[in-house]
Short mmCIF file of C-alpha atoms and ligand atoms in Angstrom, two decimals:
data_model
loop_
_atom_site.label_atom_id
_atom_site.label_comp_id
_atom_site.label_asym_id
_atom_site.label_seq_id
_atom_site.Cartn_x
_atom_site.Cartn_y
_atom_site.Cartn_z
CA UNK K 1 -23.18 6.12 -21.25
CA UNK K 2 -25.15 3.54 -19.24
CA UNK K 3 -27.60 1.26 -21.19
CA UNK K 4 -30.00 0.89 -19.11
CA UNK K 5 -30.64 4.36 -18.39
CA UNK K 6 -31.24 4.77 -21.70
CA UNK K 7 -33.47 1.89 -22.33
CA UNK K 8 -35.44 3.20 -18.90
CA UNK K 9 -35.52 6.85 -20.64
CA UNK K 10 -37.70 5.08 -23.73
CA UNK K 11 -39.58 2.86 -21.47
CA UNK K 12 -40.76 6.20 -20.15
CA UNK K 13 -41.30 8.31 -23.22
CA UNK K 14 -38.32 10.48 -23.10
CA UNK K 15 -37.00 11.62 -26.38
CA UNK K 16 -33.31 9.99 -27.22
CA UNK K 17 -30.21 12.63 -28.35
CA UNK K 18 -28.44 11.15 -31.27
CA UNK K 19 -25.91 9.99 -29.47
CA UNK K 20 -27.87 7.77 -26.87
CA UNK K 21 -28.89 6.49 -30.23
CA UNK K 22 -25.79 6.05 -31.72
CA UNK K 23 -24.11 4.28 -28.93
CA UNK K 24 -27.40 1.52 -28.89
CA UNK K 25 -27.20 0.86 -31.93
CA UNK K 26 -23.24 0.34 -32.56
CA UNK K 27 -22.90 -1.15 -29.42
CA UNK K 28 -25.18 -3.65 -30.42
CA UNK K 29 -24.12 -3.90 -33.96
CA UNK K 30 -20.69 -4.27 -32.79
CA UNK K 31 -21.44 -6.93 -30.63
CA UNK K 32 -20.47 -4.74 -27.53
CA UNK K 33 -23.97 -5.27 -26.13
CA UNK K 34 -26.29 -7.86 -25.47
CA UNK K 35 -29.64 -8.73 -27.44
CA UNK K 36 -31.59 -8.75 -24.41
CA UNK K 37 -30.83 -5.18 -23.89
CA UNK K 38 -31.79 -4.74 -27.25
CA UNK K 39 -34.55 -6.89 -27.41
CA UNK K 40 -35.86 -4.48 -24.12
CA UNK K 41 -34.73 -0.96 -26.39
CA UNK K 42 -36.72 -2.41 -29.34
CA UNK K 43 -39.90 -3.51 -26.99
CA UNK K 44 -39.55 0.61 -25.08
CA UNK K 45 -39.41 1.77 -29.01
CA UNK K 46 -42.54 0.02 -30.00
CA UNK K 47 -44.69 1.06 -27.19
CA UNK K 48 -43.68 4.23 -26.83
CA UNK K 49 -42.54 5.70 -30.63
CA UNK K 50 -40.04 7.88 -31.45
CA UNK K 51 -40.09 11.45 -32.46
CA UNK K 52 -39.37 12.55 -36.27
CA UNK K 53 -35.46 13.14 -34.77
CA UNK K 54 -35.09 10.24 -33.20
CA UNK K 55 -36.58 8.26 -36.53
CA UNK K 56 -34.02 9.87 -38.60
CA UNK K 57 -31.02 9.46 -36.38
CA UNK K 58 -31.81 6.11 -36.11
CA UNK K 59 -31.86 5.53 -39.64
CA UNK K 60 -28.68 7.67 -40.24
CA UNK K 61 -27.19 5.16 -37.42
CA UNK K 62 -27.84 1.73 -39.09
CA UNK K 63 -27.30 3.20 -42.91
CA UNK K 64 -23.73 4.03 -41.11
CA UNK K 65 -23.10 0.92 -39.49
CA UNK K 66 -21.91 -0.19 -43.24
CA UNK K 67 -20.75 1.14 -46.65
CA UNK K 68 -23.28 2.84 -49.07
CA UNK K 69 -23.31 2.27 -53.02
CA UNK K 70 -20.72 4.01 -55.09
CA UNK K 71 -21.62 3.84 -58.55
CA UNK K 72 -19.44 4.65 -61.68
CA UNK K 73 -19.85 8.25 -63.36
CA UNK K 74 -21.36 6.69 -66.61
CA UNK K 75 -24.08 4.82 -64.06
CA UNK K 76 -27.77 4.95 -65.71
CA UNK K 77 -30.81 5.59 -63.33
CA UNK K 78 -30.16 3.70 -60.13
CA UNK K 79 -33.93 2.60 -59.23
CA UNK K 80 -35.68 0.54 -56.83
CA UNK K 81 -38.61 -0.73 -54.82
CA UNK K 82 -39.78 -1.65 -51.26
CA UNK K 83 -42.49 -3.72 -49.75
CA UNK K 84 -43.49 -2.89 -45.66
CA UNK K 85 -44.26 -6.44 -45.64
CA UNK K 86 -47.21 -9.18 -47.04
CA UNK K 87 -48.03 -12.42 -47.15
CA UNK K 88 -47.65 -13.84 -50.66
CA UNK K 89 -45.35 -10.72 -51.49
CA UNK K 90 -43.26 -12.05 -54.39
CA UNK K 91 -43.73 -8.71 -55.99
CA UNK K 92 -39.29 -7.75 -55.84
CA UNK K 93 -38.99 -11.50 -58.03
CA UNK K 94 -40.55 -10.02 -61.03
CA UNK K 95 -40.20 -6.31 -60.56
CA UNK K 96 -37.03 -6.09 -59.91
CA UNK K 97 -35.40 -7.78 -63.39
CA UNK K 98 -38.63 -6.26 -65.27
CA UNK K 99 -37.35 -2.84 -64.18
CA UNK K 100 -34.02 -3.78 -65.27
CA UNK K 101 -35.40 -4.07 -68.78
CA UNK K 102 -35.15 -0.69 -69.25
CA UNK K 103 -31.46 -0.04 -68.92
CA UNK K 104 -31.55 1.25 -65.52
CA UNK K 105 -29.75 -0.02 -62.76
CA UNK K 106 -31.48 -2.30 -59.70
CA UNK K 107 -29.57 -2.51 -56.89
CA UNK K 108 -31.59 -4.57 -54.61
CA UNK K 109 -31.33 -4.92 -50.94
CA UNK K 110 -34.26 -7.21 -49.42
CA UNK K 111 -34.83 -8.78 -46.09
CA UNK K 112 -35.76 -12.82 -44.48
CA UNK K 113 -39.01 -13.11 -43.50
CA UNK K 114 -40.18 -11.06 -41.00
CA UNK K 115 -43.19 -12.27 -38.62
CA UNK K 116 -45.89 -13.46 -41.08
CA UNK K 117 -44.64 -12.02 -43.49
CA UNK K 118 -42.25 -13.94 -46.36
CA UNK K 119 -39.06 -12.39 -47.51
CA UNK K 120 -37.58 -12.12 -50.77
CA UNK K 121 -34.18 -13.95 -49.57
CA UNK K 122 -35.66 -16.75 -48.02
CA UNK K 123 -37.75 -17.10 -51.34
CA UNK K 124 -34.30 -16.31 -53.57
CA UNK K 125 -32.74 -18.85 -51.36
CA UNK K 126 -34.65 -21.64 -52.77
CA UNK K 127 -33.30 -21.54 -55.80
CA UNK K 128 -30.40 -24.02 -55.85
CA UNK K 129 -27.17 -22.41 -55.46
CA UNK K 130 -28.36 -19.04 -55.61
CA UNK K 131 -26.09 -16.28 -52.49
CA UNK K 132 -27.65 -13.46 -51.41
CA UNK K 133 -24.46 -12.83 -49.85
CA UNK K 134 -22.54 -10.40 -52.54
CA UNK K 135 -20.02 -7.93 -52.29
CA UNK K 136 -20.35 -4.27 -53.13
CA UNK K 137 -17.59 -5.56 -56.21
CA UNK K 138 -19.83 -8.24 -57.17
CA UNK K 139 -22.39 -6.04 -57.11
CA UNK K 140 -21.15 -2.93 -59.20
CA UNK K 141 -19.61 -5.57 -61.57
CA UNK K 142 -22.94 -7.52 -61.99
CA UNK K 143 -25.14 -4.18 -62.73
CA UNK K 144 -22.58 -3.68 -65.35
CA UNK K 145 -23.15 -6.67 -67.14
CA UNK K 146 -27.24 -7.46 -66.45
CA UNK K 147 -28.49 -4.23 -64.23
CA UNK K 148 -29.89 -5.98 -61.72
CA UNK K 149 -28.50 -7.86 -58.43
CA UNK K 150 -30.79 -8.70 -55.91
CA UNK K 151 -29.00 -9.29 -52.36
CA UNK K 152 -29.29 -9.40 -48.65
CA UNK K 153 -27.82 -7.00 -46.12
CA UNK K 154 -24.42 -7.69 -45.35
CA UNK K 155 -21.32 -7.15 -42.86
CA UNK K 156 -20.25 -4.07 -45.14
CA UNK K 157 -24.13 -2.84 -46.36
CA UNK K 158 -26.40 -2.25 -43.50
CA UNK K 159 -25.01 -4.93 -40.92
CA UNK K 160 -26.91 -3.15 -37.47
CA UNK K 161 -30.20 -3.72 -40.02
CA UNK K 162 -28.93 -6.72 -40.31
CA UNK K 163 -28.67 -7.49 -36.48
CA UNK K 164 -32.20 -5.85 -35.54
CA UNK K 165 -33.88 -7.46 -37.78
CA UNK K 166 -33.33 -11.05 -37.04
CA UNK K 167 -34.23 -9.87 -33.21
CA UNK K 168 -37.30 -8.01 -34.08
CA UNK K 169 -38.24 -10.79 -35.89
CA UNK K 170 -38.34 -13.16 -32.84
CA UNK K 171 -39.34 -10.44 -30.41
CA UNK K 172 -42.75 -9.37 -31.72
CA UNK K 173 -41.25 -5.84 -32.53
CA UNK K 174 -41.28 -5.59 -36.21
CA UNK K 175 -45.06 -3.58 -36.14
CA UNK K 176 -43.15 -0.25 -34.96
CA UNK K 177 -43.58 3.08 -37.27
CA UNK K 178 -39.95 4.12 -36.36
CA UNK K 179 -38.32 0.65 -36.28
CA UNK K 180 -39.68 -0.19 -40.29
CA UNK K 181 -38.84 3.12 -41.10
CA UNK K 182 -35.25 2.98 -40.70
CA UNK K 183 -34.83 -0.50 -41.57
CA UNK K 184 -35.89 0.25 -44.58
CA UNK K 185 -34.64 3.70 -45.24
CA UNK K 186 -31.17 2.43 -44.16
CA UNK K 187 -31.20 -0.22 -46.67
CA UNK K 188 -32.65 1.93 -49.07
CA UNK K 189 -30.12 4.86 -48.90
CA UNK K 190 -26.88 2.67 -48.90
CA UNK K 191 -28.15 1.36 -52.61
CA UNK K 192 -27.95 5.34 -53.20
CA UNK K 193 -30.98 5.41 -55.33
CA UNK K 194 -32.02 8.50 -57.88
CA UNK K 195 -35.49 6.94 -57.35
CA UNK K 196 -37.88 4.46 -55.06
CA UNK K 197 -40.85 3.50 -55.13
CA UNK K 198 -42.33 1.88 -51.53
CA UNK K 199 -45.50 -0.57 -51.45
CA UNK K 200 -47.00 0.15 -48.12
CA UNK K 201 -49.44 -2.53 -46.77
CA UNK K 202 -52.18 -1.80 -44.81
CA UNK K 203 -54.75 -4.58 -43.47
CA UNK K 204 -54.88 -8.10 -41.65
CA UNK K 205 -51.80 -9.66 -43.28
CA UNK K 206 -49.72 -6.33 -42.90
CA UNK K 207 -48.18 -5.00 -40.00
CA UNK K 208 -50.11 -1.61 -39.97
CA UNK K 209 -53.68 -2.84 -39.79
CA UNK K 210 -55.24 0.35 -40.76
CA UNK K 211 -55.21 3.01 -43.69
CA UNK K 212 -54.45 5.52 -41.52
CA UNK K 213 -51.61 4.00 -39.72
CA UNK K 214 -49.94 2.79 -43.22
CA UNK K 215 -50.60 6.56 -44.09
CA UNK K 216 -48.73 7.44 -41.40
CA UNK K 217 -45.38 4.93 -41.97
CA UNK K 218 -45.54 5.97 -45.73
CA UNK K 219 -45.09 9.62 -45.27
CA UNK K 220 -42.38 8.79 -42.48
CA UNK K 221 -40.95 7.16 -45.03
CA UNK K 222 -41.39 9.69 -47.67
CA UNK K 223 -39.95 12.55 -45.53
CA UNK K 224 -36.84 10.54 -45.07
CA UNK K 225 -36.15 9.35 -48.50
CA UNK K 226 -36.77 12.63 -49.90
CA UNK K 227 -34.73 14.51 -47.26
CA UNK K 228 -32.11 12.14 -48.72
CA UNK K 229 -32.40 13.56 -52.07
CA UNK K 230 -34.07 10.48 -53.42
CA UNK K 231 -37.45 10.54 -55.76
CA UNK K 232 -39.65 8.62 -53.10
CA UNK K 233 -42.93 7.87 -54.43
CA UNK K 234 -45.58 5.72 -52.15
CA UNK K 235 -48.82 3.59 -52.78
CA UNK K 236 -50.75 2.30 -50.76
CA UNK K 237 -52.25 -1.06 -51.03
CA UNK K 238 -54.85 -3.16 -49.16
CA UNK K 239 -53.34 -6.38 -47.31
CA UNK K 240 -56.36 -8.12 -46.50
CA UNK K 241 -56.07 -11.39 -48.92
CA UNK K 242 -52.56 -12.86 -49.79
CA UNK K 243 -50.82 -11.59 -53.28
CA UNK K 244 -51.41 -13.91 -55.90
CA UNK K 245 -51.88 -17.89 -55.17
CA UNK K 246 -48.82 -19.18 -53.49
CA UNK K 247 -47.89 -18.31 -49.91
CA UNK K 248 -44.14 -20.55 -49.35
CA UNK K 249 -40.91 -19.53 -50.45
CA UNK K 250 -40.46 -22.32 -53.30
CA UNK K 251 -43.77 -21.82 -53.72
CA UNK K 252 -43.84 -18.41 -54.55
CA UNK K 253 -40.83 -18.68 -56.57
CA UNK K 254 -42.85 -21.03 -59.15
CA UNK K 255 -45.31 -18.32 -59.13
CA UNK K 256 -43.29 -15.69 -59.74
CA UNK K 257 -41.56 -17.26 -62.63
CA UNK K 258 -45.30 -17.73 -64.10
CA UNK K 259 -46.09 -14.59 -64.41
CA UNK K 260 -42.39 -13.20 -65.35
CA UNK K 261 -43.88 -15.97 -68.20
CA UNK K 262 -46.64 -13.19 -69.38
CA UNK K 263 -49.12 -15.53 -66.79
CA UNK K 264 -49.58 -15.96 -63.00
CA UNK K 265 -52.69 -14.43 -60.92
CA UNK K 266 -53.84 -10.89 -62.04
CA UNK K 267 -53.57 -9.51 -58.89
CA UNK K 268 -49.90 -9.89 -58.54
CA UNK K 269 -49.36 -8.58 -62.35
CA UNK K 270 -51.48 -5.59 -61.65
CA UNK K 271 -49.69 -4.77 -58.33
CA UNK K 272 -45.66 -5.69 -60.03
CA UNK K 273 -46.82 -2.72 -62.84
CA UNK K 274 -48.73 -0.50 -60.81
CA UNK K 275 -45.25 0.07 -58.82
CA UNK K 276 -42.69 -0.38 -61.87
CA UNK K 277 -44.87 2.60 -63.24
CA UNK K 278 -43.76 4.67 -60.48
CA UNK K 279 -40.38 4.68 -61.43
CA UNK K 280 -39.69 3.46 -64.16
CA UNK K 281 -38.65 5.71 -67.87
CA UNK K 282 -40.97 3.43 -69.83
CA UNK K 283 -45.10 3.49 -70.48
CA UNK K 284 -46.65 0.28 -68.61
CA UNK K 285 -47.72 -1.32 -71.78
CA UNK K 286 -44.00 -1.65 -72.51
CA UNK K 287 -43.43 -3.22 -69.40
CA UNK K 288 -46.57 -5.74 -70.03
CA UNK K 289 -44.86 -6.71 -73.29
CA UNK K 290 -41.42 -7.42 -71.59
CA UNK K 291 -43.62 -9.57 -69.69
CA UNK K 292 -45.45 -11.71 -71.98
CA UNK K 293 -42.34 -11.66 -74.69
CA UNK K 294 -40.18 -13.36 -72.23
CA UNK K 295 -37.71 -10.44 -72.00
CA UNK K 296 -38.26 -10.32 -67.89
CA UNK K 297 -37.63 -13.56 -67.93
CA UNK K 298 -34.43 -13.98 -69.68
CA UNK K 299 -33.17 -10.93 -67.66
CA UNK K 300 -34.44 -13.09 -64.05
CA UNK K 301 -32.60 -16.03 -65.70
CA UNK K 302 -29.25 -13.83 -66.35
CA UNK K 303 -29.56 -12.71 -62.41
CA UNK K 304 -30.12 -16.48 -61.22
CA UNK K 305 -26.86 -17.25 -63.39
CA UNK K 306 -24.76 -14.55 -62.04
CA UNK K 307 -25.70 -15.14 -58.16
CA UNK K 308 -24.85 -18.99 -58.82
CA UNK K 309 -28.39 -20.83 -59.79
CA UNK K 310 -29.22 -22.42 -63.06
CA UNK K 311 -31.91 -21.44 -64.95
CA UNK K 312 -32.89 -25.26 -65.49
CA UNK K 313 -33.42 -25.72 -62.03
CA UNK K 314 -36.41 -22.69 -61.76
CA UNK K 315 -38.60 -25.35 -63.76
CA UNK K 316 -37.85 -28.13 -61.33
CA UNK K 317 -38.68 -26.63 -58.48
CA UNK K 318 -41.87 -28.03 -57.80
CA UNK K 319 -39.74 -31.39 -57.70
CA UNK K 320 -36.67 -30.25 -55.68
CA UNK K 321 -38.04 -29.12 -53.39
CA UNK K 322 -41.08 -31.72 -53.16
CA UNK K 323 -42.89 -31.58 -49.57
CA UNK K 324 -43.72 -35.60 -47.96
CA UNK K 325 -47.55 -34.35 -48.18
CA UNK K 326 -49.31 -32.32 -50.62
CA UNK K 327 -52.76 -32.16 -49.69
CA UNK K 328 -56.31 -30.35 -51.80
CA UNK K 329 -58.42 -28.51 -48.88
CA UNK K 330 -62.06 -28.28 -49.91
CA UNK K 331 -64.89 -26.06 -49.66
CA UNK K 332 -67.16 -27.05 -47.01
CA UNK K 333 -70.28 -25.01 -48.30
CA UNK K 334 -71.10 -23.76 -51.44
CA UNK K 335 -71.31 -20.14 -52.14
CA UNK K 336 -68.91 -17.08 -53.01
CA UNK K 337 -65.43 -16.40 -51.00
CA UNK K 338 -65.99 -13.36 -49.10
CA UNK K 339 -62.56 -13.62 -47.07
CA UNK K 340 -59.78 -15.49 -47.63
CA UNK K 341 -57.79 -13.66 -44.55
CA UNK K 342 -54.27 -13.30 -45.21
CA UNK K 343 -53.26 -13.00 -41.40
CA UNK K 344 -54.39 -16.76 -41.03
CA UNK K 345 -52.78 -18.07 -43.93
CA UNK K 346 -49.73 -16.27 -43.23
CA UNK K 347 -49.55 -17.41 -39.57
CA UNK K 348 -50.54 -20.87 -40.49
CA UNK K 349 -47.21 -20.99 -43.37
CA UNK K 350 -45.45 -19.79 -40.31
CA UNK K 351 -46.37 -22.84 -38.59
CA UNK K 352 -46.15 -25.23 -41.75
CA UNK K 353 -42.46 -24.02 -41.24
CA UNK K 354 -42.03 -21.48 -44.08
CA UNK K 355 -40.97 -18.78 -41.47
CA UNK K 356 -39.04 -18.53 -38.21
CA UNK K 357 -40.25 -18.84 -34.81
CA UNK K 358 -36.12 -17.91 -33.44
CA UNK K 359 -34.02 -16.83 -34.91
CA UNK K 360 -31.48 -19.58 -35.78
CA UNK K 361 -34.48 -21.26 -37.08
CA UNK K 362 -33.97 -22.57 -40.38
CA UNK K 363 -36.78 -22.49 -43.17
CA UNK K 364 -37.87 -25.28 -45.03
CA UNK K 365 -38.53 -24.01 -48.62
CA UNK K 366 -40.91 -26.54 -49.52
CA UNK K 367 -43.82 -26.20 -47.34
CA UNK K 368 -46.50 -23.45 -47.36
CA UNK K 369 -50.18 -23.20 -49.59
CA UNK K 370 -50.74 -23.09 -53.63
CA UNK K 371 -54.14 -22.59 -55.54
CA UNK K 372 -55.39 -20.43 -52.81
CA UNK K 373 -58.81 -19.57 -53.97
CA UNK K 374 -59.44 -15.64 -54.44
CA UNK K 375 -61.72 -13.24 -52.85
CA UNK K 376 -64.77 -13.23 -55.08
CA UNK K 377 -64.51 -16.36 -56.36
CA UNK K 378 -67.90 -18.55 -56.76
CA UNK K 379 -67.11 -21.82 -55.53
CA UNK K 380 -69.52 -25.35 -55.00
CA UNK K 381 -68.78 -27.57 -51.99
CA UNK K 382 -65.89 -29.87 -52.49
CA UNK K 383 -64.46 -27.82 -54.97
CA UNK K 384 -60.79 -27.47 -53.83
CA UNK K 385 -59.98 -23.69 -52.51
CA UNK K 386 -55.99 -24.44 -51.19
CA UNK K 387 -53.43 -26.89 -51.75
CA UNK K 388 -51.47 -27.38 -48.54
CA UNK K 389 -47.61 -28.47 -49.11
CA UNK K 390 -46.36 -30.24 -45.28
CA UNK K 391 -43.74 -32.45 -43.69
CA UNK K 392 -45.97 -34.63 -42.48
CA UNK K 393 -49.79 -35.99 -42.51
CA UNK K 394 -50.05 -34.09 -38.88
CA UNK K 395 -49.30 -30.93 -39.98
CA UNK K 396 -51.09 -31.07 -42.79
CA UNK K 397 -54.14 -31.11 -40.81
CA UNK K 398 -53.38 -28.48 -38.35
CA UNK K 399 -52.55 -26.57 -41.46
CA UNK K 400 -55.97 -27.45 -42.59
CA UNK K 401 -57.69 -26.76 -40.00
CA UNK K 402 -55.90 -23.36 -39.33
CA UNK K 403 -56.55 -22.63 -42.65
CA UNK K 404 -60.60 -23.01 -42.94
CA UNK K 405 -60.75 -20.59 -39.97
CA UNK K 406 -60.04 -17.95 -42.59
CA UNK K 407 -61.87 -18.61 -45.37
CA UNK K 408 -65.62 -16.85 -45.22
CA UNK K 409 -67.94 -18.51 -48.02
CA UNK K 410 -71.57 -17.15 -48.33
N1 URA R 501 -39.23 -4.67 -44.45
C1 URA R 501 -38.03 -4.32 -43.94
O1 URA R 501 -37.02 -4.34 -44.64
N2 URA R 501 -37.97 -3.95 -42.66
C2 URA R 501 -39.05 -3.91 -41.85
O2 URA R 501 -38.92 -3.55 -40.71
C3 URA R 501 -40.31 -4.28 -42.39
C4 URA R 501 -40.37 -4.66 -43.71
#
């Protein structure tokens, strides 16, 4: 077969066999082809879609390219969940060991940031010590003992998601129905779940700006999962302010940990048991008291332990991983927030240095916003609406500034 042609058959709007698909993507995965052939394939894909066929032999491709979960016959409920992407998403840091709670099994596969959006790893990854890089052993051996790992794609799970992602990432072609649907379908399927539960975004800070679109993804997604034999339950939420406070991957750690404490902003409490509700055995005012008991907790300190962090360190963060400027932004009029966009904030954490701009880029885990006001919120001038955490007094400022652009006060 002759890559090109195929990429050219895309660029047009011609519908891919399997195979044409199959050799792409294990060519590329393989390292047998370039990523700027890829790069080209993934830009013809986002401009020109791909058919229900095509979607699912692409996702059959990359949940190939690697092993898939084998669990033990005495295996409990194998559960998970799935974010299309947010800014201020730390949702997967306290659902995932809240689910585990209740005796079932979390086998979690998560992604690095992905355009504006954070990504659970990055955010896992600054936690001293702690590897997203575990073995299908490891795993099976640590959902013995606690229930819940929480891991990155690897050479043996996933690898060609693996690959793509990292280019999308750097491409501008992660906002493509077919392309998130089998990223996260492959992923999904090789934790060989009885039962998921996906959080599809829709709004400014998403990548599917409207209802209708997210709509659209989510019952892509639905068909697929289901067709897999796996419970796949969707909701839909709006993506138009960031989740919670914190938008930074330390950041949003501390955050996390806050409300895995019974605290942290409402809106990221509501969202974490909205979705545990969807699949989980348990009524959600059990889940609220594993919450504010501390049981979550203990569980998310058992995971840190096993994956090679210390407990200790998760209430040190703020001081390992201390940014050279932490500066309050302040409201310039007095009034009530009426925006607090979540596509600015999330671009201008991507510039602070929280996310990649190529691919080899490497994150700093300190920088990034707390205190972010919330929509709704009455607020006098001067009163501080952000904190901005930077590596240097310059950034800080054209963090600032970049900020204020999305904050509507009336
Ligand atoms: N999350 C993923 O894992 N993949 C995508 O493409 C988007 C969000």
């Amino acid at each position: 077969m002759h890559i090109p042609s195929i990429i050219e058959k895309k660029r047009d709007g011609g519908a891919l066999s399997d195979e044409e698909i199959e050799f792409l993507v294990s060519g590329y995965t393989n390292d047998e082809m370039p990523a700027y052939q890829m790069s080209a394939f993934a830009m013809a894909v986002y401009f020109q879609g791909m058919s229900s066929a095509e979607t699912a032999a692409l996702t059959d491709v990359m949940l190939k390219s690697g092993e898939v979960m084998v669990y033990p016959d005495h295996a409990p409920r194998i559960v998970d969940k799935h974010s299309t992407g947010g800014v201020g998403d730390k949702v997967s840091l306290v659902l995932a060991p809240l689910l585990a709670c209740d005796g079932v099994w979390v086998p979690m596969i998560s992604g690095r940031g992905l355009g504006i959006t954070g990504g659970t790893l990055d955010k896992l990854e600054s936690i001293p010590g702690f590897s997203i890089n575990v073995s299908q052993e490891k795993a099976l051996a640590q959902l013995e003992a606690i229930g819940v790992v929480m891991m990155g794609q690897t050479a043996s799970i996933c690898p060609a998601d693996k690959k793509l992602y990292a280019l999308r990432d750097v491409t501008a072609t992660v906002p493509s129905r077919p392309l998130i649907v089998a990223s996260i379908m492959s992923k999904k399927l090789a934790e060989s779940l009885d039962a998921l539960v996906l959080d599809v975004k829709y709004g400014s800070g998403a990548f599917m700006k409207t209802w209708d679109e997210a709509n659209e993804l989510g019952e892509a997604m639905r068909e697929v999962g289901n067709r897999m034999g796996v419970d796949t339950r969707i909701l839909y939420n709006p993506m138009e302010e960031p989740i919670g406070q914190a938008v930074g991957n330390s950041l949003e750690v501390i955050e996390s940990i806050e409300t895995l404490k019974g605290g942290g902003p409402a809106d990221l409490r509501k969202l974490v048991l909205d979705l545990g509700g969807e699949v989980s055995t348990v009524e959600r005012s059990v889940l609220e008291a594993w919450l504010d008991d501390g049981t979550a907790l203990k569980k998310f300190h058992e995971m840190v332990e096993a994956q090679g962090g210390r407990p200790e360190d998760l209430e040190q963060l703020n001081s390992i991983h201390r940014a050279p400027v932490m500066r309050e932004i302040r409201s310039q009029s007095s009034g009530s927030t009426l925006r607090v966009d979540a596509d600015t904030v999330g671009r201008a954490s991507l510039a602070l240095g929280a996310g990649r701009g190529n691919a080899d880029d490497i994150i700093d885990p300190a920088v990034g916003f707390d205190q972010i006001v919330k929509c709704g919120t009455k607020v006098a001038e001067g009163d501080v609406i952000a904190r901005v955490h930077a590596k240097s007094e310059a950034q800080a400022t054209g963090a600032e500034r970049h900020f204020l652009k999305g904050i509507k006060i009336q």
